[in-house]
Short mmCIF file of C-alpha atoms in Angstrom, two decimals:
data_model
loop_
_atom_site.label_atom_id
_atom_site.label_comp_id
_atom_site.label_asym_id
_atom_site.label_seq_id
_atom_site.Cartn_x
_atom_site.Cartn_y
_atom_site.Cartn_z
CA MET A 1 -81.23 41.61 -4.55
CA LYS A 2 -82.56 38.52 -2.61
CA ARG A 3 -81.20 35.09 -1.15
CA ILE A 4 -82.10 31.82 -2.79
CA GLU A 5 -83.17 29.46 0.04
CA ILE A 6 -81.07 26.49 -1.43
CA GLU A 7 -82.39 23.73 1.11
CA THR A 8 -86.17 24.28 -0.23
CA TRP A 9 -84.95 25.14 -3.76
CA ALA A 10 -86.53 22.86 -6.61
CA ARG A 11 -83.02 22.53 -8.31
CA ARG A 12 -80.88 22.18 -5.12
CA LYS A 13 -79.66 18.52 -6.33
CA HIS A 14 -78.83 20.17 -9.72
CA PHE A 15 -77.02 23.00 -7.97
CA GLU A 16 -75.04 20.84 -5.92
CA PHE A 17 -74.17 18.29 -8.75
CA PHE A 18 -72.86 20.89 -11.23
CA LYS A 19 -71.27 23.06 -8.95
CA ALA A 20 -68.78 20.30 -8.24
CA PHE A 21 -67.64 19.97 -11.99
CA ASP A 22 -64.18 21.46 -12.86
CA ALA A 23 -65.84 23.17 -15.98
CA PRO A 24 -69.56 23.61 -15.18
CA HIS A 25 -70.41 26.09 -17.92
CA PHE A 26 -72.36 25.24 -20.93
CA ASN A 27 -72.99 27.27 -24.10
CA VAL A 28 -75.57 27.41 -27.16
CA THR A 29 -75.19 29.27 -30.27
CA ALA A 30 -78.11 29.78 -32.46
CA ASN A 31 -79.34 32.24 -35.08
CA VAL A 32 -81.83 34.98 -34.39
CA ASP A 33 -83.59 36.88 -37.20
CA VAL A 34 -82.56 40.70 -36.97
CA THR A 35 -84.23 41.69 -40.28
CA ASN A 36 -86.84 43.90 -38.53
CA LEU A 37 -84.22 45.61 -36.41
CA TYR A 38 -81.59 46.03 -39.05
CA THR A 39 -84.26 47.62 -41.26
CA TYR A 40 -85.15 50.03 -38.42
CA ALA A 41 -81.75 50.86 -37.34
CA LYS A 42 -80.95 51.84 -41.17
CA ALA A 43 -84.31 53.82 -41.51
CA SER A 44 -83.91 55.66 -38.13
CA ASN A 45 -80.06 56.21 -38.34
CA GLN A 46 -79.52 54.57 -35.22
CA SER A 47 -76.74 51.99 -34.03
CA PHE A 48 -77.66 48.55 -34.75
CA PHE A 49 -75.20 47.42 -32.03
CA LYS A 50 -76.71 49.56 -29.23
CA LEU A 51 -80.20 48.60 -30.15
CA PHE A 52 -79.33 44.85 -29.96
CA LEU A 53 -77.41 45.30 -27.04
CA TYR A 54 -80.45 46.60 -25.25
CA GLY A 55 -82.61 43.69 -26.51
CA ALA A 56 -79.95 41.08 -25.39
CA VAL A 57 -79.98 42.35 -21.90
CA ARG A 58 -83.71 43.04 -21.72
CA ALA A 59 -84.32 39.56 -22.67
CA ALA A 60 -81.82 38.33 -19.91
CA ASN A 61 -83.31 40.37 -17.31
CA ALA A 62 -86.52 38.72 -18.10
CA ILE A 63 -85.27 35.19 -17.30
CA PRO A 64 -84.62 34.91 -13.55
CA GLU A 65 -81.82 32.20 -13.94
CA LEU A 66 -79.90 34.55 -15.89
CA ARG A 67 -79.89 36.92 -12.71
CA TYR A 68 -78.71 34.26 -10.38
CA ARG A 69 -75.15 34.40 -9.11
CA ILE A 70 -72.85 32.20 -7.06
CA ARG A 71 -71.57 33.55 -3.89
CA GLY A 72 -69.64 30.94 -1.97
CA GLU A 73 -71.98 28.45 -0.74
CA GLU A 74 -74.80 30.93 -1.45
CA VAL A 75 -77.08 31.79 -4.24
CA VAL A 76 -78.48 35.32 -4.83
CA GLU A 77 -80.99 36.88 -7.61
CA HIS A 78 -80.38 40.32 -8.65
CA GLU A 79 -83.32 42.45 -9.36
CA VAL A 80 -81.49 43.78 -12.61
CA VAL A 81 -78.58 42.83 -14.31
CA HIS A 82 -76.41 45.16 -16.30
CA PRO A 83 -74.21 44.80 -19.38
CA SER A 84 -70.29 44.88 -19.43
CA PHE A 85 -69.40 44.87 -22.98
CA THR A 86 -66.36 45.43 -25.32
CA VAL A 87 -65.46 48.61 -27.25
CA MET A 88 -62.94 48.67 -30.12
CA LEU A 89 -60.43 51.29 -29.82
CA ASP A 90 -58.55 53.08 -32.84
CA GLU A 91 -55.18 50.83 -32.22
CA GLY A 92 -57.30 47.75 -32.78
CA VAL A 93 -57.37 46.78 -29.28
CA PHE A 94 -60.65 46.62 -27.06
CA ASN A 95 -61.47 48.10 -24.03
CA PHE A 96 -64.11 46.95 -21.38
CA CYS A 97 -67.33 49.09 -20.77
CA ALA A 98 -70.17 48.72 -18.16
CA ALA A 99 -73.18 50.42 -18.55
CA THR A 100 -76.58 50.66 -16.34
CA PHE A 101 -79.39 48.98 -17.80
CA HIS A 102 -82.82 51.05 -17.99
CA GLU A 103 -85.95 49.81 -19.28
CA ASP A 104 -86.71 52.82 -21.29
CA LEU A 105 -84.76 52.30 -24.51
CA PRO A 106 -83.87 56.22 -25.24
CA THR A 107 -82.44 56.48 -21.75
CA PHE A 108 -80.40 53.42 -22.25
CA LEU A 109 -79.02 54.23 -25.73
CA GLN A 110 -78.02 57.42 -24.03
CA GLU A 111 -76.21 55.67 -21.37
CA VAL A 112 -74.57 53.59 -23.49
CA THR A 113 -73.27 56.14 -25.66
CA THR A 114 -71.87 58.35 -22.77
CA ARG A 115 -70.00 55.00 -21.37
CA MET A 116 -68.72 54.36 -24.58
CA GLU A 117 -67.28 57.61 -25.20
CA ARG A 118 -65.63 57.57 -21.55
CA ALA A 119 -63.94 54.14 -22.52
CA ALA A 120 -62.11 55.75 -25.45
CA ASP A 121 -60.19 57.41 -23.00
CA GLU A 122 -58.01 54.82 -21.17
CA VAL A 123 -57.76 50.96 -21.26
CA VAL A 124 -59.05 49.24 -18.31
CA VAL A 125 -58.39 45.46 -18.12
CA GLY A 126 -58.42 43.32 -15.07
CA ASP A 127 -60.30 45.59 -12.40
CA ASP A 128 -62.79 43.74 -10.21
CA GLU A 129 -66.42 43.99 -11.25
CA PRO A 130 -69.56 43.28 -9.42
CA ASP A 131 -71.42 39.99 -10.40
CA ASP A 132 -74.67 41.97 -11.40
CA LEU A 133 -73.29 42.00 -15.10
CA LEU A 134 -73.57 40.30 -18.21
CA TYR A 135 -70.27 39.81 -20.21
CA ILE A 136 -71.01 40.53 -23.65
CA THR A 137 -68.72 40.98 -26.81
CA SER A 138 -69.57 41.34 -30.52
CA VAL A 139 -67.45 39.57 -33.40
CA PRO A 140 -68.91 41.41 -36.42
CA TRP A 141 -66.07 40.08 -38.82
CA VAL A 142 -67.20 36.51 -38.56
CA THR A 143 -70.50 34.70 -39.11
CA PHE A 144 -69.34 31.88 -36.34
CA THR A 145 -71.30 28.84 -35.56
CA SER A 146 -69.49 28.23 -32.16
CA ILE A 147 -67.31 30.52 -29.65
CA MET A 148 -66.09 30.20 -26.23
CA HIS A 149 -65.60 32.94 -23.34
CA PRO A 150 -62.48 32.56 -21.18
CA THR A 151 -63.60 32.02 -17.50
CA HIS A 152 -61.52 32.12 -14.57
CA GLN A 153 -62.23 29.90 -11.31
CA GLN A 154 -65.06 28.22 -13.21
CA GLN A 155 -66.72 26.58 -10.27
CA ASP A 156 -67.54 30.02 -8.80
CA ASP A 157 -67.86 32.32 -11.99
CA SER A 158 -71.56 32.64 -12.55
CA VAL A 159 -71.68 35.63 -14.67
CA PRO A 160 -73.35 34.60 -18.11
CA ARG A 161 -71.56 35.62 -21.22
CA ILE A 162 -73.30 36.62 -24.50
CA ALA A 163 -71.77 37.37 -28.15
CA TRP A 164 -73.08 37.83 -31.43
CA GLY A 165 -71.41 37.66 -34.80
CA LYS A 166 -71.64 38.90 -38.21
CA PHE A 167 -75.28 38.77 -39.68
CA GLU A 168 -75.88 37.03 -43.30
CA ARG A 169 -78.58 36.94 -45.75
CA GLN A 170 -80.86 33.92 -45.82
CA GLY A 171 -83.40 34.29 -48.63
CA GLU A 172 -85.04 37.74 -47.95
CA ARG A 173 -84.15 37.40 -44.09
CA LEU A 174 -81.06 38.78 -42.00
CA VAL A 175 -79.96 36.18 -39.49
CA MET A 176 -77.16 36.62 -36.80
CA PRO A 177 -75.55 33.97 -34.69
CA LEU A 178 -75.90 34.41 -31.11
CA PHE A 179 -74.02 32.66 -28.43
CA VAL A 180 -74.95 32.29 -24.79
CA GLN A 181 -72.77 30.82 -22.00
CA ALA A 182 -73.88 30.16 -18.45
CA HIS A 183 -73.13 28.09 -15.37
CA HIS A 184 -75.15 25.14 -15.35
CA ALA A 185 -75.60 24.85 -11.48
CA LEU A 186 -77.85 27.68 -12.05
CA VAL A 187 -79.10 27.57 -15.86
CA ASP A 188 -80.38 24.84 -17.96
CA GLY A 189 -81.07 24.45 -21.54
CA VAL A 190 -84.80 25.58 -21.12
CA HIS A 191 -83.96 28.55 -19.53
CA ILE A 192 -81.23 29.37 -22.51
CA GLY A 193 -84.44 28.21 -24.83
CA LYS A 194 -86.62 30.75 -23.05
CA TYR A 195 -83.93 33.59 -23.42
CA TYR A 196 -84.15 33.16 -27.15
CA GLU A 197 -87.67 33.12 -27.54
CA THR A 198 -88.08 36.30 -25.53
CA LEU A 199 -85.29 38.08 -27.65
CA GLN A 200 -86.73 36.83 -30.82
CA SER A 201 -90.11 37.82 -29.90
CA TRP A 202 -88.72 41.41 -29.26
CA LEU A 203 -86.94 41.43 -32.53
CA ASP A 204 -90.23 40.34 -34.28
CA GLU A 205 -92.75 42.40 -32.67
CA ASP A 206 -91.19 45.74 -31.72
CA PHE A 207 -89.79 46.73 -35.04
CA VAL A 208 -92.37 45.73 -37.49
CA GLN A 209 -92.64 48.57 -39.77
CA GLU A 210 -95.62 48.64 -42.47
CA GLY A 211 -94.45 48.59 -46.03
CA THR A 212 -90.98 47.96 -45.43
CA ASP A 213 -88.72 45.00 -46.59
CA VAL A 214 -85.10 44.35 -45.83
CA ILE A 215 -82.87 46.88 -46.85
CA GLU A 216 -80.27 45.51 -49.15
CA GLU A 217 -76.82 46.66 -47.95
CA SER A 218 -75.23 48.69 -50.61
CA GLU A 219 -71.45 48.43 -51.55
CA PHE A 220 -71.19 52.03 -50.02
CA ASP A 221 -72.90 50.92 -46.88
CA ARG A 222 -70.80 48.01 -46.49
CA ALA A 223 -67.56 49.90 -47.13
CA VAL A 224 -68.89 52.29 -44.30
CA ARG A 225 -69.26 49.42 -41.89
CA LEU A 226 -65.93 47.87 -42.67
CA HIS A 227 -64.56 51.40 -41.86
CA GLU A 228 -66.66 51.44 -38.66
CA GLU A 229 -65.42 47.84 -37.68
CA GLY A 230 -61.65 48.85 -38.16
CA GLN A 231 -61.11 46.61 -41.32
CA LEU A 232 -59.48 49.58 -42.91
CA GLU A 233 -57.55 47.96 -46.01
CA GLN A 234 -60.73 46.19 -46.95
CA ALA A 235 -62.92 49.38 -46.80
CA LYS A 236 -60.24 51.60 -48.54
CA GLN A 237 -60.23 48.96 -51.46
CA LEU A 238 -63.88 48.90 -51.56
CA PHE A 239 -64.32 52.88 -51.44
CA LEU A 240 -61.59 53.13 -54.31
CA SER A 241 -63.63 50.66 -56.37
CA LEU A 242 -66.81 52.58 -56.09
CA LEU A 243 -64.71 55.96 -56.54
CA ARG A 244 -63.70 54.48 -60.20
CA GLN A 245 -67.60 54.53 -61.04
CA ASP A 246 -68.24 57.93 -59.51
CA GLU A 247 -64.93 60.07 -59.43
CA LYS A 248 -66.76 63.21 -58.76
CA ASN A 249 -68.33 61.71 -55.36
CA PRO A 250 -67.29 63.99 -52.36
CA ARG A 251 -68.31 61.56 -49.69
CA LEU A 252 -66.37 58.46 -51.42
CA HIS A 253 -63.12 60.73 -51.54
CA ALA A 254 -63.66 61.63 -47.82
CA TYR A 255 -64.09 57.99 -46.83
CA CYS A 256 -60.93 57.24 -48.96
CA ALA A 257 -59.07 59.74 -47.27
CA TRP A 258 -60.01 58.71 -43.59
CA CYS A 259 -58.99 55.25 -44.57
CA TYR A 260 -55.58 56.14 -45.62
CA ASP A 261 -55.27 58.34 -42.87
CA SER A 262 -56.03 55.78 -40.40
CA LEU A 263 -53.58 53.29 -41.97
CA GLY A 264 -50.74 56.08 -41.68
CA GLU A 265 -50.68 56.70 -45.32
CA GLU A 266 -50.94 60.68 -45.04
CA ARG A 267 -49.58 61.42 -48.19
CA GLN A 268 -52.27 59.26 -50.30
CA ALA A 269 -54.86 60.75 -47.84
CA VAL A 270 -54.11 64.38 -48.95
CA PRO A 271 -55.53 64.46 -52.64
CA HIS A 272 -58.84 62.80 -51.47
CA TYR A 273 -59.34 65.16 -48.54
CA GLU A 274 -58.86 68.14 -51.06
CA ARG A 275 -61.15 66.76 -53.71
CA ALA A 276 -63.81 65.68 -51.12
CA ILE A 277 -63.57 69.41 -49.86
CA ARG A 278 -63.34 71.03 -53.35
CA LEU A 279 -66.49 68.88 -54.57
CA GLY A 280 -68.76 70.24 -52.23
CA LEU A 281 -68.64 68.06 -48.95
CA THR A 282 -71.12 69.63 -46.20
CA GLY A 283 -71.83 69.30 -42.58
CA LYS A 284 -70.02 66.95 -40.13
CA GLU A 285 -68.11 65.25 -42.93
CA LEU A 286 -66.83 68.70 -44.05
CA VAL A 287 -65.61 69.66 -40.63
CA GLU A 288 -63.94 66.07 -40.22
CA SER A 289 -62.22 66.49 -43.63
CA TYR A 290 -60.94 70.01 -42.92
CA LEU A 291 -59.83 68.50 -39.54
CA GLY A 292 -58.04 65.58 -41.22
CA LEU A 293 -56.48 67.48 -43.89
CA GLY A 294 -55.26 70.26 -41.88
CA SER A 295 -53.94 67.85 -39.32
CA THR A 296 -52.31 65.89 -42.40
CA TYR A 297 -50.62 69.07 -43.75
CA ARG A 298 -49.27 69.83 -40.20
CA ALA A 299 -47.91 66.21 -39.91
CA LEU A 300 -46.20 66.55 -43.04
CA GLY A 301 -44.54 69.82 -42.55
CA ARG A 302 -46.69 71.78 -44.77
CA TYR A 303 -47.48 74.32 -42.04
CA ALA A 304 -48.44 77.29 -44.38
CA GLU A 305 -50.82 75.11 -46.12
CA ALA A 306 -52.42 74.03 -42.43
CA GLU A 307 -52.70 77.52 -41.25
CA GLN A 308 -54.64 78.68 -44.58
CA LEU A 309 -56.79 75.79 -44.46
CA PHE A 310 -57.71 76.00 -40.57
CA GLU A 311 -58.53 79.65 -41.09
CA GLU A 312 -60.92 78.70 -43.82
CA ALA A 313 -62.64 76.13 -41.80
CA ILE A 314 -62.87 78.19 -38.52
CA GLU A 315 -64.48 80.92 -40.67
CA GLN A 316 -67.27 78.39 -41.71
CA PHE A 317 -67.32 76.80 -38.04
CA PRO A 318 -66.43 79.24 -35.82
CA ASN A 319 -67.52 77.09 -32.64
CA HIS A 320 -65.67 73.95 -33.41
CA GLY A 321 -63.07 73.83 -30.61
CA ALA A 322 -61.14 70.66 -32.26
CA LEU A 323 -60.55 73.01 -35.18
CA LYS A 324 -58.91 75.56 -32.94
CA VAL A 325 -56.93 73.20 -30.99
CA PHE A 326 -55.48 71.90 -34.28
CA GLN A 327 -54.75 75.40 -35.55
CA ALA A 328 -53.14 76.10 -32.16
CA MET A 329 -50.68 73.14 -32.86
CA THR A 330 -49.94 74.65 -36.46
CA HIS A 331 -49.21 78.15 -34.61
CA TYR A 332 -46.84 76.44 -32.40
CA ASN A 333 -44.89 74.94 -35.38
CA VAL A 334 -44.35 78.15 -36.95
CA GLY A 335 -43.33 79.96 -34.03
CA ARG A 336 -46.70 81.80 -33.17
CA HIS A 337 -46.43 80.79 -29.61
CA GLU A 338 -48.48 83.62 -28.10
CA GLU A 339 -51.37 83.01 -30.49
CA ALA A 340 -51.11 79.07 -29.74
CA THR A 341 -51.24 79.65 -26.00
CA GLY A 342 -54.14 82.24 -25.99
CA ALA A 343 -56.29 80.15 -28.02
CA LEU A 344 -55.84 77.17 -25.95
CA LEU A 345 -56.20 79.10 -22.49
CA GLU A 346 -59.49 80.59 -24.21
CA LEU A 347 -60.76 76.76 -24.80
CA LEU A 348 -59.93 75.85 -21.09
CA ALA A 349 -61.62 78.83 -19.73
CA SER A 350 -64.89 78.11 -21.52
CA PRO A 351 -67.48 77.11 -19.03
CA LYS A 352 -68.98 74.42 -21.29
CA PRO A 353 -67.06 71.26 -22.18
CA ASP A 354 -66.57 71.10 -26.15
CA GLU A 355 -67.72 67.99 -27.53
CA SER A 356 -65.77 68.20 -30.74
CA ILE A 357 -62.63 68.25 -28.49
CA ALA A 358 -63.66 65.06 -26.53
CA ARG A 359 -64.05 63.39 -29.81
CA TYR A 360 -60.47 64.06 -30.93
CA ARG A 361 -58.89 63.77 -27.51
CA ARG A 362 -56.64 60.78 -28.38
CA ALA A 363 -55.30 62.25 -31.56
CA ILE A 364 -54.68 65.56 -29.33
CA ALA A 365 -52.99 63.72 -26.69
CA PHE A 366 -50.77 61.89 -29.35
CA TYR A 367 -49.58 65.19 -31.18
CA ALA A 368 -49.15 66.79 -27.66
CA ARG A 369 -46.23 64.42 -27.07
CA ASN A 370 -45.13 64.71 -30.83
CA LEU A 371 -45.54 68.49 -31.72
CA ASN A 372 -42.25 68.75 -33.65
CA GLU A 373 -42.14 65.43 -35.43
CA ILE A 374 -42.76 65.46 -39.32
CA TYR A 375 -44.24 62.38 -40.56
CA ASP A 376 -42.80 61.51 -44.01
#
């Protein structure tokens, strides 16, 4: 970090002029072409959000003015600025999540993944943050043409804001609205223009794949995306529509079940879970369906069926800790307290944390407080 010598700074008069404004922020919204990045994300099975987050922060770090910050009567320039972004939680609320920016893409993606997993544990709002950040959010439900971020003490709040929305097709290309808000005492339109140019250059040049055209988003992909974005009712209706065309597709049944389950419609989820498993679901989706169905059986008071299902699941996936945790809950419900306690103590004594337990931590914490409840 270095201090800007305001007296000899070329934009000293602009700084003094705009800093005196009651509302000195300005914003720009423009489309960026994300065709190549979207195609790459789909082909490589990577998160579009995390990839674009990297590009947005990388481009900001390339523009010195977006690294300037006001501190009282001084201006400083950070060597690197880092993203502070929003993460949507299961209950439809969001949490703030900050991550360290790394120029190396794989390192940054792993950093963001780790931070997002931690952000799922506890909602933290209003904590003081350093000013070497970029405040970032995404609004994947709306192809917006304008947006405005809230600011506090606007004259001194010099952290830029970045947001992007839902992409849409324009001919054979995919475009997405991108919003940038900055303090006019530090940043002019020319700097925002350079930001868009830098980001678009990265999008165009780093993800060109020979012989690939934009991938048409299938109805299944759209339903999955809606599910991931928390638009559960819309996703459910689309999955049900697809299921009417392909009634023996195990993945469609699994997704229908997950939608029903997340919407609190456990009884409707059960037959879809059962058919998904019976029709030959495999891998991670099979494990998640075992967990969903077993947990739903237990929540409905169908303890014998839950016990039998968990035994079958653990026989196939003996090292899956979350299955054992939910099995222990069922043992508790049928009075097999010693077995339940023993299984949980074994998991606690394990020298290596079980990632599957961490993944279901929120659900486990909820049921820990409601072990005797039956949901009808």
